[in-house]
Short mmCIF file of C-alpha atoms in Angstrom, two decimals:
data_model
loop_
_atom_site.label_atom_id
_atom_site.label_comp_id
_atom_site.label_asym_id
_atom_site.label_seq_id
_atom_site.Cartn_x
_atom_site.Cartn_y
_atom_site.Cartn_z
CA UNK D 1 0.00 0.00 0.00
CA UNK D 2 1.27 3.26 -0.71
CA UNK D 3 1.91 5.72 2.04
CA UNK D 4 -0.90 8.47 1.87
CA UNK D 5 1.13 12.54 1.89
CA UNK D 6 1.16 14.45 5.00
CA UNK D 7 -1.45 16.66 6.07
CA UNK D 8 -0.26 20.00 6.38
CA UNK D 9 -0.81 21.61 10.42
CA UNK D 10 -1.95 24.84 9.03
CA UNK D 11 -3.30 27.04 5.78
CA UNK D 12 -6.93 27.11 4.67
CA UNK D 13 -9.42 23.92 5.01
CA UNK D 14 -9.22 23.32 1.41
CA UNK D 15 -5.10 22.98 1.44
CA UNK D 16 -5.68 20.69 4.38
CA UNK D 17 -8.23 18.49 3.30
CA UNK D 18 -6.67 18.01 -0.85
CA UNK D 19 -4.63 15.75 1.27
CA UNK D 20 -7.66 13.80 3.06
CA UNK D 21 -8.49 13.10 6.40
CA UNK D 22 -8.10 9.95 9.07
CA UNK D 23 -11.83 9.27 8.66
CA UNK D 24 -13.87 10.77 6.10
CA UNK D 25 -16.56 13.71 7.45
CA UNK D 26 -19.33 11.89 5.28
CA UNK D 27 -19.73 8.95 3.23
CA UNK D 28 -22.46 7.82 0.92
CA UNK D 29 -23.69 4.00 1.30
CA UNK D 30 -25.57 2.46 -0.85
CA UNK D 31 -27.26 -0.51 0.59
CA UNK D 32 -28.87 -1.80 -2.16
CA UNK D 33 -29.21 -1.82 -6.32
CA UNK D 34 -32.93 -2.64 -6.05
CA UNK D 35 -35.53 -0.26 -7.00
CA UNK D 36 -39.11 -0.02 -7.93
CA UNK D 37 -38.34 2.97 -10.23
CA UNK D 38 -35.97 3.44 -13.19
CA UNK D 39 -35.31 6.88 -13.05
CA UNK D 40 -32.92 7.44 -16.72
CA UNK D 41 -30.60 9.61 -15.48
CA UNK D 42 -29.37 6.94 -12.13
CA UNK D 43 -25.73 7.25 -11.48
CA UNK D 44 -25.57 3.68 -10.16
CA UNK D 45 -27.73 2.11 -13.24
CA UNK D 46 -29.76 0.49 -10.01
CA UNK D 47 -33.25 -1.53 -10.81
CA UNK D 48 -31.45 -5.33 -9.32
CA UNK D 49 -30.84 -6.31 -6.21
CA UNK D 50 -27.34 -8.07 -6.52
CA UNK D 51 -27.49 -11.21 -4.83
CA UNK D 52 -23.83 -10.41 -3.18
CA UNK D 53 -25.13 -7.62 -1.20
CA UNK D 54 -23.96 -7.36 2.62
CA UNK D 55 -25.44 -9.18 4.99
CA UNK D 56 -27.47 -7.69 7.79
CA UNK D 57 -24.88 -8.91 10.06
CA UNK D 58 -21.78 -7.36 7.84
CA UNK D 59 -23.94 -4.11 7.70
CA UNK D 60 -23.79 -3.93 11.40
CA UNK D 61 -20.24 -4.17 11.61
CA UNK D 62 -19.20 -1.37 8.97
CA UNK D 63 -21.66 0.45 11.12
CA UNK D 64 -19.51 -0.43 14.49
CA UNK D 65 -16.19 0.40 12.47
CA UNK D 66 -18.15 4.16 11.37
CA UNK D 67 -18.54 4.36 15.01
CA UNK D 68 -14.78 3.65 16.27
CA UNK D 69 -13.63 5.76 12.78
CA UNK D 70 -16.19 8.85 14.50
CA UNK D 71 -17.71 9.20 11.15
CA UNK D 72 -19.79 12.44 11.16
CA UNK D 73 -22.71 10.87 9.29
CA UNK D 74 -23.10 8.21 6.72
CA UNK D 75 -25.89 8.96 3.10
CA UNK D 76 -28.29 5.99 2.80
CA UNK D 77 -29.16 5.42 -1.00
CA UNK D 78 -29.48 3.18 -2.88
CA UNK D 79 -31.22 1.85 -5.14
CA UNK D 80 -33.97 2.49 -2.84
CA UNK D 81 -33.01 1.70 0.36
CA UNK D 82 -36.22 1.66 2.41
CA UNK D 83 -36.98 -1.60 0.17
CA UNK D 84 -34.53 -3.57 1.92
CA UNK D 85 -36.31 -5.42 4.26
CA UNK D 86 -33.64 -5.06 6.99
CA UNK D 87 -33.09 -0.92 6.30
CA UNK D 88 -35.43 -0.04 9.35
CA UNK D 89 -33.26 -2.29 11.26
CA UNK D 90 -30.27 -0.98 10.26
CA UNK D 91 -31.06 2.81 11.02
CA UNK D 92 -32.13 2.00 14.36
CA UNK D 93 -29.13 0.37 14.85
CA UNK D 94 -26.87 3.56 13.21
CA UNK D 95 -28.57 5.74 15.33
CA UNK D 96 -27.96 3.69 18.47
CA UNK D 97 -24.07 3.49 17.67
CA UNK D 98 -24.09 7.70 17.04
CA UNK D 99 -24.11 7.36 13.54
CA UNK D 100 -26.22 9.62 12.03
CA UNK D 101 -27.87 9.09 8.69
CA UNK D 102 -29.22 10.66 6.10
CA UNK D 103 -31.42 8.36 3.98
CA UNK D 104 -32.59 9.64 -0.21
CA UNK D 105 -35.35 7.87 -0.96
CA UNK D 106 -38.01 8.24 -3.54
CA UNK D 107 -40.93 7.80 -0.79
CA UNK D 108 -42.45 5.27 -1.69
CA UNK D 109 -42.48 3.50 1.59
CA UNK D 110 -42.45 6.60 3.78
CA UNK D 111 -46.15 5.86 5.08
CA UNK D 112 -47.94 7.48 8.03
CA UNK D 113 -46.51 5.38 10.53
CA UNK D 114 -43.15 5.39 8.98
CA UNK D 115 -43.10 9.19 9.23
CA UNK D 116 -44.34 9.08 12.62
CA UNK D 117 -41.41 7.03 13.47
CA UNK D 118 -38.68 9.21 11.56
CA UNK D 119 -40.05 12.39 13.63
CA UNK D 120 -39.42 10.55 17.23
CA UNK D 121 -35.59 10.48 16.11
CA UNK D 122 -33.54 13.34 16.28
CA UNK D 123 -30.88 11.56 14.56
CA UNK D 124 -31.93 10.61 10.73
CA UNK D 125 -32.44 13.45 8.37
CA UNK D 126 -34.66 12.08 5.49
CA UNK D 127 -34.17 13.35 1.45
CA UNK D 128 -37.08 13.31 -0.76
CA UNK D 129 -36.14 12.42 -3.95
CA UNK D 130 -38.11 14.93 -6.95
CA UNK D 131 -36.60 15.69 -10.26
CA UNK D 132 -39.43 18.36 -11.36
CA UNK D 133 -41.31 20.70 -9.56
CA UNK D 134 -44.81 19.12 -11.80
CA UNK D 135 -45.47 16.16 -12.53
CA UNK D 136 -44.75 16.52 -16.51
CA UNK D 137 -41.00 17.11 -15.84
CA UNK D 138 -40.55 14.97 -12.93
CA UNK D 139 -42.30 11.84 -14.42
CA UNK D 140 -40.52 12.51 -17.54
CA UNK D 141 -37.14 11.17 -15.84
CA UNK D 142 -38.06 9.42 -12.94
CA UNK D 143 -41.18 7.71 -14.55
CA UNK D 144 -45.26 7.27 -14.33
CA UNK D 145 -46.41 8.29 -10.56
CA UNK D 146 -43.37 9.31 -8.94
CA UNK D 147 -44.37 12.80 -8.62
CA UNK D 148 -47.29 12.03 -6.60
CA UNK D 149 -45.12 9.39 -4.96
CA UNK D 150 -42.98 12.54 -3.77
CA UNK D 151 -45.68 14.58 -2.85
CA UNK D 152 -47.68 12.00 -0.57
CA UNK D 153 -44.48 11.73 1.68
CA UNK D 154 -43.57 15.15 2.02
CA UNK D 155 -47.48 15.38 3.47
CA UNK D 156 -46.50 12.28 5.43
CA UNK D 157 -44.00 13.11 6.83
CA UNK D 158 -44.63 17.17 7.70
CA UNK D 159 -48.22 15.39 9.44
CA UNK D 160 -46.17 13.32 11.46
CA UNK D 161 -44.44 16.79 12.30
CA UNK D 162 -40.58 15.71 11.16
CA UNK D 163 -38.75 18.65 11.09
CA UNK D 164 -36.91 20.17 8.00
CA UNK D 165 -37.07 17.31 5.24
CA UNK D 166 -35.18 18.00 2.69
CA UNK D 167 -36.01 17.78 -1.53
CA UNK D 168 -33.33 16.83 -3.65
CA UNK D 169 -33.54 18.09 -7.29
CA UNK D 170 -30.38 16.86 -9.82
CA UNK D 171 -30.63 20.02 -12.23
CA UNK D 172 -31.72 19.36 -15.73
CA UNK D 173 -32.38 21.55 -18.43
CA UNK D 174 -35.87 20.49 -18.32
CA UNK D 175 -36.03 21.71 -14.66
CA UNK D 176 -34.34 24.90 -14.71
CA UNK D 177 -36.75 27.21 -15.08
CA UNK D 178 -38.42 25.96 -11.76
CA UNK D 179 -36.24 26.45 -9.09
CA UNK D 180 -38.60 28.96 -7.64
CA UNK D 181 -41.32 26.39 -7.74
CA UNK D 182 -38.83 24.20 -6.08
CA UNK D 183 -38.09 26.43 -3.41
CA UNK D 184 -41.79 27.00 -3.07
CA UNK D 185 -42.37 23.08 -2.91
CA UNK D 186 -40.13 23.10 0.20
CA UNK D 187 -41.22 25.70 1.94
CA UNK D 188 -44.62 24.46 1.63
CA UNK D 189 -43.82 21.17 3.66
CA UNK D 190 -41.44 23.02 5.83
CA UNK D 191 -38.61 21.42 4.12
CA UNK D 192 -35.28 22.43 2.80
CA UNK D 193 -34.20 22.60 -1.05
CA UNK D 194 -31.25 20.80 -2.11
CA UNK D 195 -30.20 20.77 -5.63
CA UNK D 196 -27.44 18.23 -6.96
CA UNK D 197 -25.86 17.90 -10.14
CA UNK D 198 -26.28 15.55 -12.96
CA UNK D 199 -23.72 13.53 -13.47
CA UNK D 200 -22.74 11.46 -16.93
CA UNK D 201 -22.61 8.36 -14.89
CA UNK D 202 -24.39 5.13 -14.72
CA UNK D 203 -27.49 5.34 -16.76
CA UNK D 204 -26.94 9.26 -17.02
CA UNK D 205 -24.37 8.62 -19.55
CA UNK D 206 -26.58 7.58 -22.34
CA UNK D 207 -28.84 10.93 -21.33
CA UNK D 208 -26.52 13.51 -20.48
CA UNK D 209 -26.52 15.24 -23.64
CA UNK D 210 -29.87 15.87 -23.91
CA UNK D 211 -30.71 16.76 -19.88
CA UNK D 212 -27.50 18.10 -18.75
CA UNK D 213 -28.10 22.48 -18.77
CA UNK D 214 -27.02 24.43 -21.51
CA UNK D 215 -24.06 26.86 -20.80
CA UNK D 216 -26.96 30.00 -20.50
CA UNK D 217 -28.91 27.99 -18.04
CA UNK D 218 -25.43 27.14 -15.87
CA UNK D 219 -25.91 30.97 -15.41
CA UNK D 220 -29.37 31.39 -14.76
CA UNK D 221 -28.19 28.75 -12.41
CA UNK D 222 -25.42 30.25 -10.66
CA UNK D 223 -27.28 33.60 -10.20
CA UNK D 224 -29.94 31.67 -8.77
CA UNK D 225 -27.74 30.30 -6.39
CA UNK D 226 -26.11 33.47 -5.42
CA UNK D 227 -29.75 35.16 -4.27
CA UNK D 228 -30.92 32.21 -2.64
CA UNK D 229 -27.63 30.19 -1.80
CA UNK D 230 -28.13 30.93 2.54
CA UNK D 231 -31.61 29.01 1.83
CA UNK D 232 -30.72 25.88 -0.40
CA UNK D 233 -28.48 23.67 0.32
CA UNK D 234 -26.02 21.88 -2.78
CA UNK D 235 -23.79 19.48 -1.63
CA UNK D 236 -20.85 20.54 -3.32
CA UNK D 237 -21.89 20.04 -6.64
CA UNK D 238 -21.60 23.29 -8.56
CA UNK D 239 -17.85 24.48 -7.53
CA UNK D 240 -17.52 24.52 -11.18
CA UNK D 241 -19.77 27.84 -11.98
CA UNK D 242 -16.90 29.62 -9.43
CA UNK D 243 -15.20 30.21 -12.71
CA UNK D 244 -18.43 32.81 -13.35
CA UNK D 245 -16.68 35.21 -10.70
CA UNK D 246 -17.52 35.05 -6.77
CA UNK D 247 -17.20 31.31 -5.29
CA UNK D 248 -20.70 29.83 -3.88
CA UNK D 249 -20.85 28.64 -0.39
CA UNK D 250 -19.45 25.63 0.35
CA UNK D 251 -15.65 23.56 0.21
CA UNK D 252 -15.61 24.48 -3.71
CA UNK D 253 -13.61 21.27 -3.67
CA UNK D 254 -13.54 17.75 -5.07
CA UNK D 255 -13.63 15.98 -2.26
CA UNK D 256 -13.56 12.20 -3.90
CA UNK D 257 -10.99 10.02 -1.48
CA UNK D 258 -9.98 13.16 0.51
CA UNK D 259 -13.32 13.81 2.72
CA UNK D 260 -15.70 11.62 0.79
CA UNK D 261 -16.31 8.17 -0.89
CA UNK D 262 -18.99 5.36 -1.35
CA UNK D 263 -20.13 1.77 -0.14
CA UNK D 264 -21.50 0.01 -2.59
CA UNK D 265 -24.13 -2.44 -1.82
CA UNK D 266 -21.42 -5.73 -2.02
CA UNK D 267 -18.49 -3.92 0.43
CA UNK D 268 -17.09 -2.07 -2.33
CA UNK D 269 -15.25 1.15 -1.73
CA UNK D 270 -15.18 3.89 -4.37
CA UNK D 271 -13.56 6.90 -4.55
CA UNK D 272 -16.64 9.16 -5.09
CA UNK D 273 -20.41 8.49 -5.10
CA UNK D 274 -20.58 9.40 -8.78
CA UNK D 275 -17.66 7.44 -10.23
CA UNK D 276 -19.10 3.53 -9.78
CA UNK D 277 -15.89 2.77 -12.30
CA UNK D 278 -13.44 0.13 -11.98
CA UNK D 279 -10.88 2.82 -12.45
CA UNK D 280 -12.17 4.43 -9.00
CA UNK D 281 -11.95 1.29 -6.83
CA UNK D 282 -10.37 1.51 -3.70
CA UNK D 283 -11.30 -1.94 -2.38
CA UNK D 284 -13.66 -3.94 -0.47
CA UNK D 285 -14.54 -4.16 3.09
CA UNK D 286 -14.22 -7.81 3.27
CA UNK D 287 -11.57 -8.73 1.71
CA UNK D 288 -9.53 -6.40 2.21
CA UNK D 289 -9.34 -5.81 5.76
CA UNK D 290 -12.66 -3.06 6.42
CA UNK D 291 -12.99 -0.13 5.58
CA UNK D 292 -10.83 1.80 8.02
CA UNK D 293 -8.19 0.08 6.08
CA UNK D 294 -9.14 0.90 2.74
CA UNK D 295 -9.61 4.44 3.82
CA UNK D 296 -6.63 5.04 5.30
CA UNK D 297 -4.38 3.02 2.77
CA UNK D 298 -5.33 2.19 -0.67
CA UNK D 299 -2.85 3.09 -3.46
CA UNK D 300 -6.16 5.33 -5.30
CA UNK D 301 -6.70 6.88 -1.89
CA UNK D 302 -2.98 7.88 -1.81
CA UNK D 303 -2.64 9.22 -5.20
CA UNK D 304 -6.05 11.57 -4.93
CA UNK D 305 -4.30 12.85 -2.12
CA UNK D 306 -1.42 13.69 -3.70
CA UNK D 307 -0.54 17.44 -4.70
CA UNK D 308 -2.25 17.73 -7.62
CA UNK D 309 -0.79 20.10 -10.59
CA UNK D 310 -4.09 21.25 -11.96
CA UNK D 311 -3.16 20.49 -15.63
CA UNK D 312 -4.45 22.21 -18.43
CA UNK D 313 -6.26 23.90 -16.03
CA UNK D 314 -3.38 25.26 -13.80
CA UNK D 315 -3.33 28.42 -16.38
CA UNK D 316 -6.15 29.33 -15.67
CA UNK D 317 -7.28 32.22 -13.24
CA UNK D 318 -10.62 31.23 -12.14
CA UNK D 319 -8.37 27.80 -10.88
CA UNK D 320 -8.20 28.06 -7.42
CA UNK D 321 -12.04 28.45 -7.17
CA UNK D 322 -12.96 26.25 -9.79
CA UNK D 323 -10.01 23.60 -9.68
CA UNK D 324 -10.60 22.22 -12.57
CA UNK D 325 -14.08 20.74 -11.99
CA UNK D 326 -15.49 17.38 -11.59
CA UNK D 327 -13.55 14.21 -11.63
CA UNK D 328 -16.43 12.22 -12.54
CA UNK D 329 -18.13 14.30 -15.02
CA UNK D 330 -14.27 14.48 -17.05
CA UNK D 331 -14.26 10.80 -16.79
CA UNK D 332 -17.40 9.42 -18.19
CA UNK D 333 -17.62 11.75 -21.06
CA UNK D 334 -14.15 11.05 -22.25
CA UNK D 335 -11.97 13.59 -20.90
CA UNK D 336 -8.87 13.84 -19.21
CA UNK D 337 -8.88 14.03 -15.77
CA UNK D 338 -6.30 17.33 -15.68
CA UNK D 339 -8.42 19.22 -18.48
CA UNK D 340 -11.50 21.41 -18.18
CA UNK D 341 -14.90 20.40 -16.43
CA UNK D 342 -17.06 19.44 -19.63
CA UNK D 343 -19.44 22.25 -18.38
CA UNK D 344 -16.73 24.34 -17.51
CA UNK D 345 -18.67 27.95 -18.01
CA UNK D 346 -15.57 29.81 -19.64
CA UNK D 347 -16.02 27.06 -22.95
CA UNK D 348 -12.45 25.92 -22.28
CA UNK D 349 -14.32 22.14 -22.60
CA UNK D 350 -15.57 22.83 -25.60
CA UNK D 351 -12.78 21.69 -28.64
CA UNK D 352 -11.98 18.85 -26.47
CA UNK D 353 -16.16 17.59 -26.34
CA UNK D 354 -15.86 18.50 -30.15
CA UNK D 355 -13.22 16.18 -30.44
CA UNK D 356 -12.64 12.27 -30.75
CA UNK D 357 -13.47 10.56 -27.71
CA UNK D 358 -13.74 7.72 -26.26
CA UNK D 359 -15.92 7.42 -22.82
CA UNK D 360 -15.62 4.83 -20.90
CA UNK D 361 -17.68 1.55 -20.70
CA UNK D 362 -19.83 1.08 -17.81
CA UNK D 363 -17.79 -1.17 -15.45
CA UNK D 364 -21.58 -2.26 -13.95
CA UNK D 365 -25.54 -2.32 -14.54
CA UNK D 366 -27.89 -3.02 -12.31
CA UNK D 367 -30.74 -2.09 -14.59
CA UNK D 368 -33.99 -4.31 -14.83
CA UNK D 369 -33.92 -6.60 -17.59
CA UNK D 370 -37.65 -6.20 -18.94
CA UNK D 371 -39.64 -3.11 -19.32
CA UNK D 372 -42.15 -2.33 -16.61
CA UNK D 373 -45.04 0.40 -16.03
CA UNK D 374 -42.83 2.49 -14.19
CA UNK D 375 -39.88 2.74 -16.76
CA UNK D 376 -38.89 6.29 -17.25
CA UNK D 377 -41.05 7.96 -20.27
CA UNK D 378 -38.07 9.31 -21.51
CA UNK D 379 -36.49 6.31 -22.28
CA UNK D 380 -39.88 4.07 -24.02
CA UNK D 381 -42.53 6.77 -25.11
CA UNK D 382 -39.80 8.92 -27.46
CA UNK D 383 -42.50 9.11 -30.12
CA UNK D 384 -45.33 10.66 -27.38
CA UNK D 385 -43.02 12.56 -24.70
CA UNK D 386 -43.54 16.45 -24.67
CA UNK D 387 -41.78 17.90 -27.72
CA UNK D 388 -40.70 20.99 -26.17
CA UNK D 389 -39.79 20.41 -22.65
CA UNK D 390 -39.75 23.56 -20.06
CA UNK D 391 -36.18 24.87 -20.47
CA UNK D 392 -34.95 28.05 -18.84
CA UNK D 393 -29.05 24.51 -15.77
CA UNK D 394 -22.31 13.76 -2.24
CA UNK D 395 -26.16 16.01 0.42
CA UNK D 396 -25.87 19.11 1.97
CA UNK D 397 -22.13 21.03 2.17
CA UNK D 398 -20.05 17.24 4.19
CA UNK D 399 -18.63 20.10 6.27
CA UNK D 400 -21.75 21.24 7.80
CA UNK D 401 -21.26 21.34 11.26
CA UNK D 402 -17.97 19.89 11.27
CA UNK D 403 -15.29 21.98 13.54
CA UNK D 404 -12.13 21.62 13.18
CA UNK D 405 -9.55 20.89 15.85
CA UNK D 406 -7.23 23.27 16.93
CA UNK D 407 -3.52 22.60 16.34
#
């Protein structure tokens, strides 16, 4: 195993943490591939349950190693998690070992009584999954019924009087021109916006160039987010419109193997939540000695955390806010890693998406093998979906709440 760089003592958070941390502040976990939708645009291609998945019993003991590791709190996805039949199980038991957890689900199983027993806990923060703020553009992604899905257990849950929900949009170009609906959404069940970004990964691949925003809507975006940003909370995911001028809130930092990574539903530990790639594999929690160990020192861990040069990028003077964009996003549309963000907003992508490329194959799909009533409309009613859609572009910030210590 390769010896991961020093930590430097002092200098910003963002010089400290480029060379990672003894435990990471958040980490996503994904306990299973199966799910009763088949939203197009799923970064993990999920639909299958893989019959490898972890065991109740090995669950319980990466939650006991989170525990020892003082983890600040662990993302529950999936797949849809709630359809696990041990998930309840397993977030009482989280919460029990001071793990907190944040679970994205697409409601479907958040009934009355579930709700009423997510409000007794004052340690599981619950994500409503909702891709359109009608149910025209939601459905048109995310398929047949899953607005209403979405609805129902926001009103669930704000009956049962849980406190500050939260509804997690991945921008489209479809769903641009509705982030004030959005926001309106949220406050209406007393919840709290969170918009993500879509990533070319998984299943997203194959739609990226037809939802991912176009460059005007990136700044209809990021002025958006600069009136509203103290409100809405994004996870990260937009460091790449700094390069528009003033940096949004947040670490404005890729954070993939330095403060971040992802369980995958067989032990599998990659680098980032939105790079399920052979090429971002750190290892496995069972074979290859938990994931403490795999944290700490695996070779991809190591190199992330390694000074990095910036690239083609390094010339750049929007750089140190931007720096250089998203890892994933380069990667599964064909890229190079130390280039431009392909929706980096200064065009510098744009000769090299113009280009030959080659992305990558997906390493893994989990999607269902036959058709069913809820697969996205998108992807099976071409001929009858809208012909002019609306247009108008790893979780809330991981360091939320997180102090550091002093030197």
């Amino acid at each position: 195993m390769t010896q991961t760089p020093t930590r430097p003592q002092t200098g910003t958070l963002v010089e400290q943490f480029e060379f990672g941390l003894d435990a990471p502040i958040c980490l996503t976990w994904e306990l299973t591939y199966a799910c009763n939708l088949e939203c197009a645009h799923c970064l993990s291609s999920s639909g299958r349950r893989d019959p490898r998945e972890l065991t109740t019993e090995q669950c319980k003991a990466v939650i006991d190693e989170l525990e020892r590791m003082q983890v600040f709190y662990v993302n529950i996805g999936g797949g849809e998690p709630t359809i696990r039949p041990d998930f309840w199980e397993l977030l009482e038991y989280a919460t029990a070992h001071h793990v907190g957890v944040k679970f994205s689900t697409n409601g479907v199983r958040i009934t009355p009584d579930r709700a009423a027993f997510l409000a007794a806990s004052d340690y599981i923060d619950v994500q409503i999954s909702l891709d359109g703020a009608t149910a025209e553009v939601n459905d048109y992604v995310r398929g047949p019924g899953s607005f209403d899905t979405a609805i129902r257990a926001l009103e669930n849950l704000q009956a049962a009087g849980f406190k500050d929900a939260k509804i997690s949009v991945v921008c489209t170009r479809h769903n641009i021109d509705q982030l004030d609906e959005f926001k309106a959404i949220a406050d209406r069940y007393g919840a709290t916006l969170r918009l993500t970004r879509l990533r070319p990964s998984g299943r997203g691949a194959d739609v990226w160039d037809e939802l991912h925003p176009r460059p005007e809507q990136q700044r209809v975006l990021y002025d958006w987010l600069m009136a509203h940003g103290d409100r809405v909370l994004t996870g990260d995911s937009f460091f790449h419109l700094a390069a528009f001028g003033e940096s949004l809130p947040g670490l404005n930092l890729c954070g993939a193997g330095r403060v971040v990574c992802l369980i995958d539903p067989v032990g599998d530990v990659y680098a980032c939540p939105f790079a399920i790639h052979d090429n971002f594999l750190a290892g496995n929690v069972l074979t290859d000695g938990g994931f403490q160990r795999v944290w700490q020192t695996s070779d991809l861990f190591a190199d992330l955390r390694s000074p990095q040069t910036g690239g083609a990028c390094s010339t750049c003077s929007f750089y140190d806010s931007c720096r250089g964009g998203c890892m994933a996003a380069k990667f599964f549309t064909g890229l190079p890693l130390d280039g431009p963000d392909p929706e980096c907003v200064q065009g510098y992508a744009a000769d090299a998406l113009a280009g030959e490329r080659q992305p990558p194959a997906p390493s893994q799909d989990h999607s269902k093998a036959n058709p069913t009533r809820r697969q996205p409309v998108m992807l099976t009613l071409a001929t009858s979906r809208p012909s002019a859609p609306p247009v108008s572009a790893c979780a809330e910030s991981p360091l939320a709440g997180f102090v550091p210590s002093q030197p």
